[in-house]
CSV table of C-alpha atoms and ligand atoms in Angstrom, one decimal:
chain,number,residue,atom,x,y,z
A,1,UNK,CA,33.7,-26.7,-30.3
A,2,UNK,CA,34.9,-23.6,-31.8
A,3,UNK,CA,31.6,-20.8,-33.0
A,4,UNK,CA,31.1,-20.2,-36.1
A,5,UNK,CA,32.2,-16.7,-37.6
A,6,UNK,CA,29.2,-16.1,-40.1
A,7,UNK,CA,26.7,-14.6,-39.5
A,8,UNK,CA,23.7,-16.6,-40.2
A,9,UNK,CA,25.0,-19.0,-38.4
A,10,UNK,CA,25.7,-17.1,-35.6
A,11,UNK,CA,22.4,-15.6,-35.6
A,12,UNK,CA,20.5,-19.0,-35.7
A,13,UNK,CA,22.6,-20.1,-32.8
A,14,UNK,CA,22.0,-17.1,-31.4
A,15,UNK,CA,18.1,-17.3,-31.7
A,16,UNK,CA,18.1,-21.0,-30.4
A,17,UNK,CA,19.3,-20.0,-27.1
A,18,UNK,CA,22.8,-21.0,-27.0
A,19,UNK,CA,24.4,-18.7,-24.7
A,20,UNK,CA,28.2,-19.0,-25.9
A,21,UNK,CA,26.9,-17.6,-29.3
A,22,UNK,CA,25.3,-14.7,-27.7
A,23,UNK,CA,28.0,-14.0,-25.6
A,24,UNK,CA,30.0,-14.0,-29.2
A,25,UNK,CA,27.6,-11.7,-31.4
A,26,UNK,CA,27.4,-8.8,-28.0
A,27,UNK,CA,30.8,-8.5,-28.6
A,28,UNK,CA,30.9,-8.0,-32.5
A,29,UNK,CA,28.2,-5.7,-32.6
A,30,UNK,CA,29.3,-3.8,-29.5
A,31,UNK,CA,33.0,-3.3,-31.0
A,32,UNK,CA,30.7,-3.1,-34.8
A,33,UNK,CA,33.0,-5.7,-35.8
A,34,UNK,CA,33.0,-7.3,-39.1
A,35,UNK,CA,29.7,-8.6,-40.1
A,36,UNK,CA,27.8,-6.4,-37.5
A,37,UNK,CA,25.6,-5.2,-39.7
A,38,UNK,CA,24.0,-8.9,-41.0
A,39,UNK,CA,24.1,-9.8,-37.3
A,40,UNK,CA,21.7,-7.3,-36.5
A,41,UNK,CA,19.4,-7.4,-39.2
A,42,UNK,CA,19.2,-11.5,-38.6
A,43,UNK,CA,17.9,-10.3,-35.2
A,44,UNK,CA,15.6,-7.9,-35.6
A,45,UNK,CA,12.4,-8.1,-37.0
A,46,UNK,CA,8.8,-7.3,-36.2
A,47,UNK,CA,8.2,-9.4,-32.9
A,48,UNK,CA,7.8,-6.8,-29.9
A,49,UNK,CA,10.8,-8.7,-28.3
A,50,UNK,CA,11.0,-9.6,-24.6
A,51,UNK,CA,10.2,-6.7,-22.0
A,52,UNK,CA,12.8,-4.4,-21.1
A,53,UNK,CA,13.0,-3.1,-17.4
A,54,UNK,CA,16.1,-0.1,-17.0
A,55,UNK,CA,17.4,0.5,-13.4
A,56,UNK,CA,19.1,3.9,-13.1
A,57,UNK,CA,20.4,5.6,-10.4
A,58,UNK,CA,23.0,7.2,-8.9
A,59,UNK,CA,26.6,5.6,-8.2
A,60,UNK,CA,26.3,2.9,-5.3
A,61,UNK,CA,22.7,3.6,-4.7
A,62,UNK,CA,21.9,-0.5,-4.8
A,63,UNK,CA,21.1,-0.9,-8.4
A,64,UNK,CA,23.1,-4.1,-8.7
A,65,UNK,CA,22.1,-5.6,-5.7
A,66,UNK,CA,18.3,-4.6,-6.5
A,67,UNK,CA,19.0,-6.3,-9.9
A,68,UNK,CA,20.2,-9.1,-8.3
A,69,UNK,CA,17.4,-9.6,-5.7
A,70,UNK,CA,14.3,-9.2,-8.5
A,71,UNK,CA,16.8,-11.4,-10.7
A,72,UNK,CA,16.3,-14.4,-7.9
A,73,UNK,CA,12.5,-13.6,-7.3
A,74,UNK,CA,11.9,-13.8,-11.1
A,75,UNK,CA,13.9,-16.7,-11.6
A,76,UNK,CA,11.0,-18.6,-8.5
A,77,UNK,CA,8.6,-18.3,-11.3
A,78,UNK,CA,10.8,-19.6,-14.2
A,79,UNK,CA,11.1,-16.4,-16.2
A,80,UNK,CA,14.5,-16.5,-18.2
A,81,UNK,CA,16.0,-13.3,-17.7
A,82,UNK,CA,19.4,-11.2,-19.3
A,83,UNK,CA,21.1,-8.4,-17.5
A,84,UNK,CA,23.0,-5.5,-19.2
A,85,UNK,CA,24.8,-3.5,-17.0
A,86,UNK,CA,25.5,-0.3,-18.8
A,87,UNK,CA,28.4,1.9,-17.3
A,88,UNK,CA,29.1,5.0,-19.1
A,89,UNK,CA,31.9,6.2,-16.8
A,90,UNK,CA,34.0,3.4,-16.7
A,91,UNK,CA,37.5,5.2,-15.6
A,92,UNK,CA,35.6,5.7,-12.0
A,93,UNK,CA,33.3,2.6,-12.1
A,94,UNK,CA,35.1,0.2,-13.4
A,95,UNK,CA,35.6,-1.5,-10.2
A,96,UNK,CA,32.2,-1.9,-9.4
A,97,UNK,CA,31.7,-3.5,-12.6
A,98,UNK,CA,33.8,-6.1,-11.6
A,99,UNK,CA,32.3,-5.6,-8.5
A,100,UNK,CA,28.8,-6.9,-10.5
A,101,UNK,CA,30.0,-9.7,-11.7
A,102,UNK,CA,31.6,-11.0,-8.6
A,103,UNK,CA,27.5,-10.5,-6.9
A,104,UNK,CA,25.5,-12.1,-9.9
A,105,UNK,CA,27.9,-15.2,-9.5
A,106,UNK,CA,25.5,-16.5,-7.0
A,107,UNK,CA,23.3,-16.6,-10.8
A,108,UNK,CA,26.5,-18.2,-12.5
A,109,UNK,CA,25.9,-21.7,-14.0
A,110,UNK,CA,22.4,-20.8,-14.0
A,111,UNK,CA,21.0,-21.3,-17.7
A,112,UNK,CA,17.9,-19.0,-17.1
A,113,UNK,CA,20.0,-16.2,-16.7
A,114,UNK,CA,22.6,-14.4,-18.6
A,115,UNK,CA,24.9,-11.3,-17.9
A,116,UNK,CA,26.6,-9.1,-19.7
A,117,UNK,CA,28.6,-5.7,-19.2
A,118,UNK,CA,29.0,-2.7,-22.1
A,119,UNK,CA,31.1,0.2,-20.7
A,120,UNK,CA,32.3,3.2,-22.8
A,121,UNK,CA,35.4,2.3,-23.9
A,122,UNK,CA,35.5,3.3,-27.5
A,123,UNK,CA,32.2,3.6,-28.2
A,124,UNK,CA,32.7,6.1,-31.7
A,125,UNK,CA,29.2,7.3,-31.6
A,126,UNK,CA,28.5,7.0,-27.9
A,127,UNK,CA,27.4,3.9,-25.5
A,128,UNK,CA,23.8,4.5,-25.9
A,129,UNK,CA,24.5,3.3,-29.9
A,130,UNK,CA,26.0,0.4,-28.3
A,131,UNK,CA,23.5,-1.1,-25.8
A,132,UNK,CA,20.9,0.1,-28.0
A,133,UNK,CA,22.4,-2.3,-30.5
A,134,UNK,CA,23.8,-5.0,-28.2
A,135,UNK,CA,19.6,-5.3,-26.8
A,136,UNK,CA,18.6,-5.7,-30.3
A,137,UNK,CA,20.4,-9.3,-30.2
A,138,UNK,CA,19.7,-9.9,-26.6
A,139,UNK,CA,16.1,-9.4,-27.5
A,140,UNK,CA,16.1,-12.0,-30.4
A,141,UNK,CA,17.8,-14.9,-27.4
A,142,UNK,CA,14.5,-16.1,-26.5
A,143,UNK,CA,14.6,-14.5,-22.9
A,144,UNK,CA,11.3,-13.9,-21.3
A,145,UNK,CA,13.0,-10.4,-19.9
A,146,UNK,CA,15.4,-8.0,-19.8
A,147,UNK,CA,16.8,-5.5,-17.0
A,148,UNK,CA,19.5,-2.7,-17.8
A,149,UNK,CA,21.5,-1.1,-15.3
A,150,UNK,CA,22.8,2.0,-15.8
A,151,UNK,CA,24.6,4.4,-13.6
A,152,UNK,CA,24.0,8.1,-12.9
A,153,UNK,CA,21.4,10.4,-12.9
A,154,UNK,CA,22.3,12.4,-16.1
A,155,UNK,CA,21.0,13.0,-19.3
A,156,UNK,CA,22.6,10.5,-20.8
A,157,UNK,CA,21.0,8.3,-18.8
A,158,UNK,CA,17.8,9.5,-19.4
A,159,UNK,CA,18.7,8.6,-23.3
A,160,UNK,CA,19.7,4.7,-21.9
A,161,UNK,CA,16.5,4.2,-19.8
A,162,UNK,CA,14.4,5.2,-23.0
A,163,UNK,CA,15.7,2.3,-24.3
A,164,UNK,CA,13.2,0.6,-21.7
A,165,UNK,CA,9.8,0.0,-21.6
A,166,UNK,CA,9.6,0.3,-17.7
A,167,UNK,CA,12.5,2.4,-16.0
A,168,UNK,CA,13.0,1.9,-12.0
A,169,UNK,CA,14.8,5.2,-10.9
A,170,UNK,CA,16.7,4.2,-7.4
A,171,UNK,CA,17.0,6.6,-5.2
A,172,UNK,CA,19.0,6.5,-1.6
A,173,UNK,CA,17.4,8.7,1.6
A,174,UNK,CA,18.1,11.8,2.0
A,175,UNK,CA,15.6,14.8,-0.1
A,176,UNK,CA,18.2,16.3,-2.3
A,177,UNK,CA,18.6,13.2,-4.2
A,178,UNK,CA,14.7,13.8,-5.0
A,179,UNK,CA,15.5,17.2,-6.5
A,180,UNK,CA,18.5,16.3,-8.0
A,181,UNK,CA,16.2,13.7,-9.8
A,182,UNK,CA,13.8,16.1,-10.8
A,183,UNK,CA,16.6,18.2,-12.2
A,184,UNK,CA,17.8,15.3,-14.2
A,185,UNK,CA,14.5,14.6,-15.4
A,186,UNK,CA,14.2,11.6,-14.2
A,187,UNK,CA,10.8,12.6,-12.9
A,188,UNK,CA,9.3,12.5,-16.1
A,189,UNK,CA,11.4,9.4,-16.9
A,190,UNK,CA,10.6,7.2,-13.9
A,191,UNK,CA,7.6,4.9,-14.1
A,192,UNK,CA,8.4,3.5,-10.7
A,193,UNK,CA,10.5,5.1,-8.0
A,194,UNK,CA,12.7,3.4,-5.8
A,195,UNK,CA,13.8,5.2,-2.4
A,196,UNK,CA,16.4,1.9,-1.4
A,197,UNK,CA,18.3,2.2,1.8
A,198,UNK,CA,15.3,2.3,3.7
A,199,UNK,CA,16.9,1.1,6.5
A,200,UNK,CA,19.0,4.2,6.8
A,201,UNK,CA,17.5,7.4,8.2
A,202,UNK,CA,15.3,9.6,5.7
A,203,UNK,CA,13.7,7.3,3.9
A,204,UNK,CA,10.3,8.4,4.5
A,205,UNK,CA,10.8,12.1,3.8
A,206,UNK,CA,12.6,11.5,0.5
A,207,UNK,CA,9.2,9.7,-0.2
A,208,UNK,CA,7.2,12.5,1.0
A,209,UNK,CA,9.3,14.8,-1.6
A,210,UNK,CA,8.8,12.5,-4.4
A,211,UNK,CA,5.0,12.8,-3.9
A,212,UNK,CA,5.1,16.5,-3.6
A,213,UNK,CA,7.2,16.5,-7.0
A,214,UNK,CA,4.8,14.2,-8.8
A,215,UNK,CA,1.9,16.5,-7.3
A,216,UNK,CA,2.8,19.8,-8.9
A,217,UNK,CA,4.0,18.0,-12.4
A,218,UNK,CA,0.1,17.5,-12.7
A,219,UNK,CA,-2.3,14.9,-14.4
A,220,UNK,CA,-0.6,12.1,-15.6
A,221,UNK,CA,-2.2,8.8,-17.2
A,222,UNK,CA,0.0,6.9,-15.0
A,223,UNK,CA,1.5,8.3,-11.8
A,224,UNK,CA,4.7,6.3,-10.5
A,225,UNK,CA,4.2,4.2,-7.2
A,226,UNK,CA,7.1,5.2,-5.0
A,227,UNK,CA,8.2,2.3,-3.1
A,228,UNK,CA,10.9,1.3,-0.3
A,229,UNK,CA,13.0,-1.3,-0.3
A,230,UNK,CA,16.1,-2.4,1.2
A,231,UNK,CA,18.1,-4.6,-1.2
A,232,UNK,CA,20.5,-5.9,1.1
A,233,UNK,CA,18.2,-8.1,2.9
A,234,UNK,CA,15.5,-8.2,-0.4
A,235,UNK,CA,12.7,-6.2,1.5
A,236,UNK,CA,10.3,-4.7,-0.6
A,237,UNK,CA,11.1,-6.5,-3.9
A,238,UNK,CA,8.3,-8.6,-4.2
A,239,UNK,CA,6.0,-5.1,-4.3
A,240,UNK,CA,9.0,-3.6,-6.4
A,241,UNK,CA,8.3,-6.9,-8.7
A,242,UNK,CA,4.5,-6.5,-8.8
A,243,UNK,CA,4.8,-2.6,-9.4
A,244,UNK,CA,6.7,-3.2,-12.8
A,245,UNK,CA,4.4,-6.3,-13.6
A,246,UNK,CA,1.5,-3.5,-13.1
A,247,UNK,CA,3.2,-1.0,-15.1
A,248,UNK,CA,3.2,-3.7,-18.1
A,249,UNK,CA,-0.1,-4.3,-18.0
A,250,UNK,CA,-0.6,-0.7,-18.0
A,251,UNK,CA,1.4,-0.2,-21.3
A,252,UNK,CA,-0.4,-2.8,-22.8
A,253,UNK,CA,-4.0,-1.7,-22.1
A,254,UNK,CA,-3.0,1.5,-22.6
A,255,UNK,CA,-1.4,1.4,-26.4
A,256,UNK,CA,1.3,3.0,-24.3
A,257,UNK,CA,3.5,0.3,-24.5
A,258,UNK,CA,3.3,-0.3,-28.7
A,259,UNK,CA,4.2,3.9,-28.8
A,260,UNK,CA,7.3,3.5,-26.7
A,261,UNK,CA,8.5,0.2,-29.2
A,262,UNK,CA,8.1,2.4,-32.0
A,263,UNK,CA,10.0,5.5,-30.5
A,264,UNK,CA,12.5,3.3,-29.7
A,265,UNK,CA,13.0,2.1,-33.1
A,266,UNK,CA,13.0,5.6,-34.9
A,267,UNK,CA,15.3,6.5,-32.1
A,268,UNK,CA,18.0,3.7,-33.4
A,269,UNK,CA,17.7,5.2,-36.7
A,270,UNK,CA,18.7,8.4,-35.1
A,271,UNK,CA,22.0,6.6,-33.3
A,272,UNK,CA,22.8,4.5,-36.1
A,273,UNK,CA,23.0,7.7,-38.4
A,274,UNK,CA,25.1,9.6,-35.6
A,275,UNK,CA,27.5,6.8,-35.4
A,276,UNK,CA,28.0,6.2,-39.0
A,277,UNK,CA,28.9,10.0,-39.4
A,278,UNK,CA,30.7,9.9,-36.6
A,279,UNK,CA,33.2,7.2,-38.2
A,280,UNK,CA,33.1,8.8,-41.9
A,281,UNK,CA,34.1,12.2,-39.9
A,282,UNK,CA,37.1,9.4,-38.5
A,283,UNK,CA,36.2,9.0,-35.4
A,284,UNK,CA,36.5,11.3,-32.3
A,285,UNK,CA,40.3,10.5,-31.9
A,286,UNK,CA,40.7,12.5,-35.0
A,287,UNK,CA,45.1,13.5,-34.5
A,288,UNK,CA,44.0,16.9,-36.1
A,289,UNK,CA,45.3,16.3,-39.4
A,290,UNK,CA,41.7,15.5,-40.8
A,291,UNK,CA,38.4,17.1,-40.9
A,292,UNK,CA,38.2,17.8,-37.3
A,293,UNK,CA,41.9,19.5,-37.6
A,294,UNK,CA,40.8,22.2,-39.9
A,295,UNK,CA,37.8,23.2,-37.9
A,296,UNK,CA,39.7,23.2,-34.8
A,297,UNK,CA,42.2,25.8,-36.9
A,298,UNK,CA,39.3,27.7,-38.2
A,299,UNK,CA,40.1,27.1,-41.9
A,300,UNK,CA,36.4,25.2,-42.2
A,301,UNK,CA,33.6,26.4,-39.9
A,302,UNK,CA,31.5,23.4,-38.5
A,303,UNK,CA,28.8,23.6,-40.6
A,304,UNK,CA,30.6,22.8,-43.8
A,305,UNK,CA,32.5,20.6,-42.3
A,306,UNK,CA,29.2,18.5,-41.3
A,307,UNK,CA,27.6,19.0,-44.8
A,308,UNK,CA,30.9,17.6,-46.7
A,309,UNK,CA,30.4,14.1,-44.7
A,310,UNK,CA,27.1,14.3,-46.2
A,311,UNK,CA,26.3,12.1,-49.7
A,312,UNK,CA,26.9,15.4,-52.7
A,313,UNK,CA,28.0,17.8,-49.5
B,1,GTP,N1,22.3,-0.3,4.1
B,1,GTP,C1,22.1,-0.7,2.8
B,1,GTP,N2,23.1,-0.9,2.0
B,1,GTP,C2,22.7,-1.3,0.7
B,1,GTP,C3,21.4,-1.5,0.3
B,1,GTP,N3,21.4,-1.8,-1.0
B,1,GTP,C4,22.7,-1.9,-1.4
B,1,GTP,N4,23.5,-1.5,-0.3
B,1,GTP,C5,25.0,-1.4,-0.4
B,1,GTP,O1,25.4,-0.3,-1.2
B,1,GTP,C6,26.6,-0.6,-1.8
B,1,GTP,C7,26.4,-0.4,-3.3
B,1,GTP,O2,25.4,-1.3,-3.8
B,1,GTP,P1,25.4,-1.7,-5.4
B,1,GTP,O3,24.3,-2.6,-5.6
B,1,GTP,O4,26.7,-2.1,-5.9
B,1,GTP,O5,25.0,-0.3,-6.0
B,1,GTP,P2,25.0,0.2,-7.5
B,1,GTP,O6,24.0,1.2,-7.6
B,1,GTP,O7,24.9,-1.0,-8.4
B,1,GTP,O8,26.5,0.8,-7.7
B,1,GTP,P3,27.2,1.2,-9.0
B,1,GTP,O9,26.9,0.1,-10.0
B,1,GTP,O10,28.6,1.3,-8.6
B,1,GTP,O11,26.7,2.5,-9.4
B,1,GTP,C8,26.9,-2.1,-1.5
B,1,GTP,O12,27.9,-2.1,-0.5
B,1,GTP,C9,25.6,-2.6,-1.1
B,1,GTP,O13,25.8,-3.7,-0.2
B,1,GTP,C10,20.4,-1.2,1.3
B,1,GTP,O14,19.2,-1.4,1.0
B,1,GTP,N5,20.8,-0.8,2.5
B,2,MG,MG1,26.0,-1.6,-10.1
């Protein structure tokens, strides 16, 4: 049977769980096809939606395989979950992506869980935008949770893990990847740390040096339990699996939990607007005949040039 193309009826297929219409309305409001718009306004609304946990790290520090393991120890208790895997540098990891889908096939023809890839191909206003938009419809599926993976350590990064309302920050042995974290500020982003590889050498003293970091950052209402695991053989993920449930109850005793939903909304607002300038200004492959082409010439400074997209500039 073929899906429908309107929305409504996408969206009601969407919200009734059927997975082939998901898999359909990702991919128009990822590539903001026609009737992007209605899609995502039938899917949002004021129900908090299904928890979100993000997994960042570096390249190749286990993420996937982590995301696999909690994946299967979630699934033991019936949870239906959905997996973005966010890769903003897809010309260097688009392999691995492929890579993902190859692992979470053990999950394939499993109905309680769905996956899903975004990478940054032609993302006009940048592939935050887009997951942020592509977990808006995710959210309304009727999943019990969510898990994004993203790669890197960078600020960007930061930006996709505040799209969570618990972020796992993976780190491999070795202390510079703890300073490199704080750098990042993924210290202030992480709400539980994960030093994976533990069965390689340094696990322990790239522990130490997260405690020390969290020790001089001061008081904090909740301080991140740094844990070991070794995905490969799944060791460590039931505490990694109890740490996050603790952290949920913590956001939701805490009021926490309700500020971070509502950050996350004004921050869509903030994307939404970026990307609908973005495509008035036409888009970032702009030949240099446009309004991009004159400020790159100097004949409009950049400040004009941003007022004029504006309504009256
Ligand atoms: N020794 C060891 N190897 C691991 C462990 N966890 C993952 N690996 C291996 O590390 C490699 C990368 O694992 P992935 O799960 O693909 O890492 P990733 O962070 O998702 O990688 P990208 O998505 O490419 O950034 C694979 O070969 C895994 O088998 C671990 O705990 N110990
Ligand atoms: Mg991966």
């Amino acid at each position: 049977m073929s899906l429908p193309t309107d929305p409504s009826t996408l969206a009601g297929l969407v919200v009734s769980g059927d997975r082939r219409a998901l898999a359909r309305a990702l991919s128009i409001v990822e590539d903001r096809r026609p009737g992007d718009r209605e899609l995502l306004t039938l899917c949002s609304g004021p129900a908090p939606g299904p928890p979100i946990v993000g997994i960042s790290g570096a390249p190749g520090a286990g993420k996937s395989t982590l995301t696999d393991r909690l994946v299967a120890e979630r699934r033991r208790s019936g949870a239906s979950i959905a997996v973005l895997a966010v890769d903003p540098a897809s010309p260097f990891t688009g392999g691995a992506i492929l890579g993902d889908r190859i692992r979470m096939q053990e999950h394939a023809g499993d109905p309680g869980v769905f996956i899903r890839s975004a990478s940054s191909r032609g993302h006009l206003g940048g592939l935050t935008a887009a997951a942020g938009r592509m977990l808006a419809v995710i959210g309304a599926a009727g999943f019990d949770e969510v898990i994004v993976e993203t790669v890197g350590v960078g600020q960007s990064e930061v930006e996709v893990v505040d799209a969570a309302d618990t972020t796992v920050v993976v780190l491999t042995p070795g202390w510079g990847d703890a300073v490199q974290a704080n750098k990042a500020g993924l210290l202030e982003a992480a709400d539980v740390f994960v030093v994976n590889k533990a069965d390689r050498a340094g696990a322990d003293e790239t522990v130490r040096h997260l405690h020390q970091m969290l020790d001089l950052g001061g008081e904090r209402r909740w301080r991140p339990p740094i844990l070991s695991t070794v995905a490969t053989t799944g060791g460590g993920i039931d505490e990694l699996s109890e740490a996050v449930a603790r952290h949920r109850r913590y956001l939701a005793d805490s009021g926490e939990g309700e500020d971070r939903r509502r950050l996350r909304r004004r921050r869509q607002v903030h994307l939404a607007l970026h990307e609908a300038l973005v495509s008035r200004l036409g888009g970032e492959t702009d030949t240099g005949d446009g309004l991009l082409g004159a400020v790159e010439r100097g004949e409009i400074d950049p400040w004009t040039a941003a007022a004029r997209l504006l309504p009256g500039g």
